[in-house]
PDB file of C-alpha atoms in Angstrom:
ATOM      1  CA  UNK H   1     165.768  78.267  60.595  1.00 49.00           C
ATOM      2  CA  UNK H   2     166.386  75.513  58.537  1.00 69.00           C
ATOM      3  CA  UNK H   3     165.814  75.098  54.937  1.00 84.00           C
ATOM      4  CA  UNK H   4     163.791  72.328  53.493  1.00 90.00           C
ATOM      5  CA  UNK H   5     165.130  69.376  52.227  1.00 93.00           C
ATOM      6  CA  UNK H   6     164.977  68.760  48.429  1.00 96.00           C
ATOM      7  CA  UNK H   7     164.623  65.064  48.018  1.00 97.00           C
ATOM      8  CA  UNK H   8     164.969  63.383  44.259  1.00 98.00           C
ATOM      9  CA  UNK H   9     163.635  60.425  44.114  1.00 98.00           C
ATOM     10  CA  UNK H  10     165.332  58.199  41.120  1.00 98.00           C
ATOM     11  CA  UNK H  11     163.289  55.132  39.918  1.00 98.00           C
ATOM     12  CA  UNK H  12     164.930  52.140  37.980  1.00 95.00           C
ATOM     13  CA  UNK H  13     164.726  51.212  34.739  1.00 91.00           C
ATOM     14  CA  UNK H  14     161.209  50.203  34.702  1.00 87.00           C
ATOM     15  CA  UNK H  15     159.967  52.015  37.164  1.00 93.00           C
ATOM     16  CA  UNK H  16     158.040  54.992  37.401  1.00 96.00           C
ATOM     17  CA  UNK H  17     157.370  57.542  40.030  1.00 96.00           C
ATOM     18  CA  UNK H  18     154.287  55.119  41.319  1.00 97.00           C
ATOM     19  CA  UNK H  19     156.964  52.760  41.659  1.00 95.00           C
ATOM     20  CA  UNK H  20     156.050  51.137  45.719  1.00 96.00           C
ATOM     21  CA  UNK H  21     159.378  52.817  47.196  1.00 97.00           C
ATOM     22  CA  UNK H  22     158.763  55.953  46.116  1.00 97.00           C
ATOM     23  CA  UNK H  23     154.783  55.992  46.551  1.00 97.00           C
ATOM     24  CA  UNK H  24     156.289  54.412  50.622  1.00 96.00           C
ATOM     25  CA  UNK H  25     159.102  57.564  50.846  1.00 96.00           C
ATOM     26  CA  UNK H  26     156.192  60.354  49.825  1.00 96.00           C
ATOM     27  CA  UNK H  27     153.659  59.153  52.091  1.00 95.00           C
ATOM     28  CA  UNK H  28     155.980  59.115  55.165  1.00 95.00           C
ATOM     29  CA  UNK H  29     157.129  63.089  54.236  1.00 94.00           C
ATOM     30  CA  UNK H  30     153.786  64.012  54.081  1.00 93.00           C
ATOM     31  CA  UNK H  31     152.655  62.460  57.153  1.00 92.00           C
ATOM     32  CA  UNK H  32     155.985  63.197  59.074  1.00 88.00           C
ATOM     33  CA  UNK H  33     157.812  66.054  57.542  1.00 69.00           C
ATOM     34  CA  UNK H  34     156.216  68.953  56.435  1.00 61.00           C
ATOM     35  CA  UNK H  35     159.289  71.215  55.438  1.00 81.00           C
ATOM     36  CA  UNK H  36     160.445  68.532  52.568  1.00 92.00           C
ATOM     37  CA  UNK H  37     160.023  69.018  48.798  1.00 95.00           C
ATOM     38  CA  UNK H  38     159.801  65.988  47.364  1.00 96.00           C
ATOM     39  CA  UNK H  39     161.120  65.548  43.522  1.00 97.00           C
ATOM     40  CA  UNK H  40     160.173  62.294  41.875  1.00 98.00           C
ATOM     41  CA  UNK H  41     160.520  62.812  37.795  1.00 98.00           C
ATOM     42  CA  UNK H  42     159.693  59.999  35.235  1.00 98.00           C
ATOM     43  CA  UNK H  43     162.815  58.758  34.014  1.00 97.00           C
ATOM     44  CA  UNK H  44     163.505  58.077  30.277  1.00 93.00           C
ATOM     45  CA  UNK H  45     165.263  55.015  29.063  1.00 92.00           C
ATOM     46  CA  UNK H  46     167.609  57.098  27.400  1.00 93.00           C
ATOM     47  CA  UNK H  47     170.871  57.802  29.894  1.00 94.00           C
ATOM     48  CA  UNK H  48     171.576  61.004  27.775  1.00 95.00           C
ATOM     49  CA  UNK H  49     167.815  62.217  28.499  1.00 96.00           C
ATOM     50  CA  UNK H  50     167.804  61.681  32.031  1.00 96.00           C
ATOM     51  CA  UNK H  51     171.309  63.270  32.077  1.00 96.00           C
ATOM     52  CA  UNK H  52     170.527  66.295  30.908  1.00 97.00           C
ATOM     53  CA  UNK H  53     167.211  66.329  33.153  1.00 98.00           C
ATOM     54  CA  UNK H  54     169.541  65.463  36.119  1.00 98.00           C
ATOM     55  CA  UNK H  55     172.299  68.044  35.359  1.00 97.00           C
ATOM     56  CA  UNK H  56     169.644  70.671  34.839  1.00 98.00           C
ATOM     57  CA  UNK H  57     167.823  69.429  38.311  1.00 98.00           C
ATOM     58  CA  UNK H  58     171.445  69.203  40.011  1.00 98.00           C
ATOM     59  CA  UNK H  59     172.168  72.890  38.923  1.00 97.00           C
ATOM     60  CA  UNK H  60     169.129  74.658  39.897  1.00 97.00           C
ATOM     61  CA  UNK H  61     169.635  72.728  43.721  1.00 97.00           C
ATOM     62  CA  UNK H  62     173.328  72.836  43.823  1.00 92.00           C
ATOM     63  CA  UNK H  63     173.231  75.594  46.605  1.00 93.00           C
ATOM     64  CA  UNK H  64     170.244  73.915  48.570  1.00 94.00           C
ATOM     65  CA  UNK H  65     169.780  70.888  51.439  1.00 94.00           C
ATOM     66  CA  UNK H  66     169.388  68.130  48.608  1.00 96.00           C
ATOM     67  CA  UNK H  67     168.939  64.180  49.498  1.00 97.00           C
ATOM     68  CA  UNK H  68     168.814  61.577  46.640  1.00 98.00           C
ATOM     69  CA  UNK H  69     167.664  58.005  46.473  1.00 98.00           C
ATOM     70  CA  UNK H  70     168.131  56.179  43.860  1.00 98.00           C
ATOM     71  CA  UNK H  71     167.016  52.685  43.053  1.00 98.00           C
ATOM     72  CA  UNK H  72     168.704  49.792  40.154  1.00 97.00           C
ATOM     73  CA  UNK H  73     169.631  52.501  37.439  1.00 96.00           C
ATOM     74  CA  UNK H  74     168.522  55.366  39.548  1.00 98.00           C
ATOM     75  CA  UNK H  75     171.190  54.439  41.999  1.00 98.00           C
ATOM     76  CA  UNK H  76     173.766  54.734  39.397  1.00 98.00           C
ATOM     77  CA  UNK H  77     172.123  57.764  38.307  1.00 98.00           C
ATOM     78  CA  UNK H  78     172.536  58.983  42.136  1.00 98.00           C
ATOM     79  CA  UNK H  79     175.864  58.153  42.302  1.00 98.00           C
ATOM     80  CA  UNK H  80     176.730  60.182  39.383  1.00 97.00           C
ATOM     81  CA  UNK H  81     174.813  63.077  41.244  1.00 97.00           C
ATOM     82  CA  UNK H  82     176.924  62.287  44.124  1.00 97.00           C
ATOM     83  CA  UNK H  83     180.268  62.276  42.364  1.00 97.00           C
ATOM     84  CA  UNK H  84     179.387  65.330  40.837  1.00 95.00           C
ATOM     85  CA  UNK H  85     177.765  67.752  43.462  1.00 96.00           C
ATOM     86  CA  UNK H  86     178.593  66.113  46.381  1.00 95.00           C
ATOM     87  CA  UNK H  87     174.771  65.423  46.973  1.00 96.00           C
ATOM     88  CA  UNK H  88     174.078  62.677  49.839  1.00 97.00           C
ATOM     89  CA  UNK H  89     172.682  59.438  48.263  1.00 98.00           C
ATOM     90  CA  UNK H  90     170.833  56.155  49.750  1.00 98.00           C
ATOM     91  CA  UNK H  91     171.413  53.375  47.007  1.00 98.00           C
ATOM     92  CA  UNK H  92     168.594  50.459  46.685  1.00 98.00           C
ATOM     93  CA  UNK H  93     169.742  47.333  45.399  1.00 98.00           C
ATOM     94  CA  UNK H  94     171.508  49.885  42.658  1.00 98.00           C
ATOM     95  CA  UNK H  95     173.263  48.852  39.429  1.00 97.00           C
ATOM     96  CA  UNK H  96     177.185  49.186  39.340  1.00 96.00           C
ATOM     97  CA  UNK H  97     178.124  48.777  35.471  1.00 92.00           C
ATOM     98  CA  UNK H  98     174.936  50.134  33.848  1.00 93.00           C
ATOM     99  CA  UNK H  99     176.669  49.390  30.165  1.00 89.00           C
ATOM    100  CA  UNK H 100     176.874  45.778  30.519  1.00 85.00           C
ATOM    101  CA  UNK H 101     173.627  45.567  32.365  1.00 84.00           C
ATOM    102  CA  UNK H 102     171.515  47.428  29.672  1.00 81.00           C
ATOM    103  CA  UNK H 103     173.160  45.451  27.139  1.00 75.00           C
ATOM    104  CA  UNK H 104     171.543  42.288  28.771  1.00 71.00           C
ATOM    105  CA  UNK H 105     168.116  43.779  28.914  1.00 73.00           C
ATOM    106  CA  UNK H 106     168.163  44.314  25.296  1.00 70.00           C
ATOM    107  CA  UNK H 107     167.793  48.085  25.187  1.00 78.00           C
ATOM    108  CA  UNK H 108     168.040  49.807  21.806  1.00 79.00           C
ATOM    109  CA  UNK H 109     171.209  52.364  23.250  1.00 87.00           C
ATOM    110  CA  UNK H 110     171.938  54.935  20.749  1.00 91.00           C
ATOM    111  CA  UNK H 111     176.215  55.242  20.628  1.00 92.00           C
ATOM    112  CA  UNK H 112     175.622  58.489  22.389  1.00 94.00           C
ATOM    113  CA  UNK H 113     173.927  56.911  25.333  1.00 93.00           C
ATOM    114  CA  UNK H 114     176.725  53.863  25.061  1.00 92.00           C
ATOM    115  CA  UNK H 115     179.127  56.396  24.838  1.00 94.00           C
ATOM    116  CA  UNK H 116     177.986  58.872  27.951  1.00 93.00           C
ATOM    117  CA  UNK H 117     177.366  55.348  30.298  1.00 94.00           C
ATOM    118  CA  UNK H 118     181.182  54.697  29.162  1.00 93.00           C
ATOM    119  CA  UNK H 119     182.368  57.903  30.344  1.00 93.00           C
ATOM    120  CA  UNK H 120     180.167  58.682  33.304  1.00 93.00           C
ATOM    121  CA  UNK H 121     180.316  55.347  34.894  1.00 94.00           C
ATOM    122  CA  UNK H 122     182.597  55.765  38.335  1.00 93.00           C
ATOM    123  CA  UNK H 123     185.776  53.288  38.809  1.00 93.00           C
ATOM    124  CA  UNK H 124     186.392  54.803  41.975  1.00 94.00           C
ATOM    125  CA  UNK H 125     184.285  56.968  45.080  1.00 97.00           C
ATOM    126  CA  UNK H 126     185.200  60.335  46.606  1.00 96.00           C
ATOM    127  CA  UNK H 127     182.336  60.852  48.605  1.00 96.00           C
ATOM    128  CA  UNK H 128     182.376  57.519  51.008  1.00 97.00           C
ATOM    129  CA  UNK H 129     180.410  59.365  53.750  1.00 96.00           C
ATOM    130  CA  UNK H 130     177.657  60.182  51.234  1.00 97.00           C
ATOM    131  CA  UNK H 131     176.465  57.107  50.968  1.00 98.00           C
ATOM    132  CA  UNK H 132     174.250  54.779  52.364  1.00 98.00           C
ATOM    133  CA  UNK H 133     173.739  51.432  50.323  1.00 98.00           C
ATOM    134  CA  UNK H 134     170.808  48.579  51.151  1.00 98.00           C
ATOM    135  CA  UNK H 135     170.768  45.470  49.450  1.00 98.00           C
ATOM    136  CA  UNK H 136     169.418  42.616  49.462  1.00 98.00           C
ATOM    137  CA  UNK H 137     171.040  39.077  48.840  1.00 98.00           C
ATOM    138  CA  UNK H 138     168.090  37.408  47.027  1.00 97.00           C
ATOM    139  CA  UNK H 139     168.155  40.116  44.447  1.00 97.00           C
ATOM    140  CA  UNK H 140     167.235  38.283  41.044  1.00 95.00           C
ATOM    141  CA  UNK H 141     168.573  40.839  38.706  1.00 93.00           C
ATOM    142  CA  UNK H 142     171.725  42.098  40.162  1.00 95.00           C
ATOM    143  CA  UNK H 143     174.344  40.204  42.049  1.00 95.00           C
ATOM    144  CA  UNK H 144     174.627  42.006  45.240  1.00 97.00           C
ATOM    145  CA  UNK H 145     178.450  41.332  45.685  1.00 98.00           C
ATOM    146  CA  UNK H 146     179.337  43.778  42.471  1.00 97.00           C
ATOM    147  CA  UNK H 147     177.825  46.887  44.819  1.00 98.00           C
ATOM    148  CA  UNK H 148     178.715  45.411  48.223  1.00 98.00           C
ATOM    149  CA  UNK H 149     182.239  45.657  46.535  1.00 98.00           C
ATOM    150  CA  UNK H 150     182.180  48.885  44.614  1.00 98.00           C
ATOM    151  CA  UNK H 151     180.491  50.718  47.530  1.00 98.00           C
ATOM    152  CA  UNK H 152     182.820  49.492  50.290  1.00 96.00           C
ATOM    153  CA  UNK H 153     183.675  51.915  52.904  1.00 96.00           C
ATOM    154  CA  UNK H 154     180.656  53.484  52.174  1.00 98.00           C
ATOM    155  CA  UNK H 155     177.588  52.576  54.968  1.00 98.00           C
ATOM    156  CA  UNK H 156     176.238  48.969  54.034  1.00 98.00           C
ATOM    157  CA  UNK H 157     173.312  47.447  55.143  1.00 98.00           C
ATOM    158  CA  UNK H 158     172.658  43.933  53.518  1.00 98.00           C
ATOM    159  CA  UNK H 159     170.053  41.976  54.292  1.00 98.00           C
ATOM    160  CA  UNK H 160     169.689  38.499  53.421  1.00 97.00           C
ATOM    161  CA  UNK H 161     166.771  37.320  51.546  1.00 97.00           C
ATOM    162  CA  UNK H 162     164.607  39.788  49.784  1.00 97.00           C
ATOM    163  CA  UNK H 163     164.696  40.598  46.309  1.00 97.00           C
ATOM    164  CA  UNK H 164     165.574  43.366  43.497  1.00 96.00           C
ATOM    165  CA  UNK H 165     162.585  45.792  44.624  1.00 95.00           C
ATOM    166  CA  UNK H 166     163.736  45.834  48.204  1.00 97.00           C
ATOM    167  CA  UNK H 167     161.576  44.064  50.681  1.00 97.00           C
ATOM    168  CA  UNK H 168     160.354  46.270  53.780  1.00 97.00           C
ATOM    169  CA  UNK H 169     161.468  49.243  52.154  1.00 97.00           C
ATOM    170  CA  UNK H 170     159.058  51.297  54.450  1.00 96.00           C
ATOM    171  CA  UNK H 171     161.248  50.132  57.460  1.00 96.00           C
ATOM    172  CA  UNK H 172     163.650  52.853  56.548  1.00 97.00           C
ATOM    173  CA  UNK H 173     161.653  55.799  55.600  1.00 96.00           C
ATOM    174  CA  UNK H 174     162.754  57.434  58.958  1.00 94.00           C
ATOM    175  CA  UNK H 175     166.389  56.585  59.058  1.00 96.00           C
ATOM    176  CA  UNK H 176     166.677  58.014  55.480  1.00 96.00           C
ATOM    177  CA  UNK H 177     165.526  61.135  56.402  1.00 94.00           C
ATOM    178  CA  UNK H 178     168.134  60.950  59.258  1.00 94.00           C
ATOM    179  CA  UNK H 179     170.691  60.541  57.068  1.00 96.00           C
ATOM    180  CA  UNK H 180     170.281  63.358  55.204  1.00 94.00           C
ATOM    181  CA  UNK H 181     170.131  65.539  57.975  1.00 88.00           C
ATOM    182  CA  UNK H 182     172.935  68.096  58.423  1.00 78.00           C
ATOM    183  CA  UNK H 183     175.748  66.880  60.101  1.00 66.00           C
ATOM    184  CA  UNK H 184     174.508  63.252  60.248  1.00 61.00           C
ATOM    185  CA  UNK H 185     177.442  60.376  59.849  1.00 49.00           C
ATOM    186  CA  UNK H 186     177.541  58.411  56.852  1.00 41.00           C
ATOM    187  CA  UNK H 187     180.390  56.216  56.641  1.00 34.00           C
ATOM    188  CA  UNK H 188     179.586  53.917  59.738  1.00 32.00           C
ATOM    189  CA  UNK H 189     179.087  50.417  58.631  1.00 28.00           C
ATOM    190  CA  UNK H 190     176.048  48.873  59.482  1.00 26.00           C
TER     191      UNK H 190
END
């Protein structure tokens, strides 16, 4: 018997556990995958507070079957978790350089938050086959080229049009769960 998948969904900076993508994914799991444990915390605006929560969560689940979905800033946190713990992650229009992006939205980061972001932002990836990155070229918040370049060598899906929220995300729910399946290949380009 296969252990249940612990699926961690990390929303973006202004998102919530009730974001459209989180709701789509949770509903899909409820209707099709009974043996999946859904985790979707309300993230803080503080990177260090989120890091403390996610570090504790990851330690508790490190020996279990884990998949992480991260949208926007949640994609940055998912990348950090993947690089720390080797989890598999699906990233949706992820933030690549959070310190620069957060300063543009006039978020009052503490010096501790700034330091944590500077130290924890990866400069290269060690687990390319653990990522699937979904990008839409008409993202009005982030330049999709940054993510396409940073995650080069990972599985990339780049759609023309769309927006930062990723139009049509629900089309990918089944394939995302397949990506997290034991033994699934993640490095093929799409």
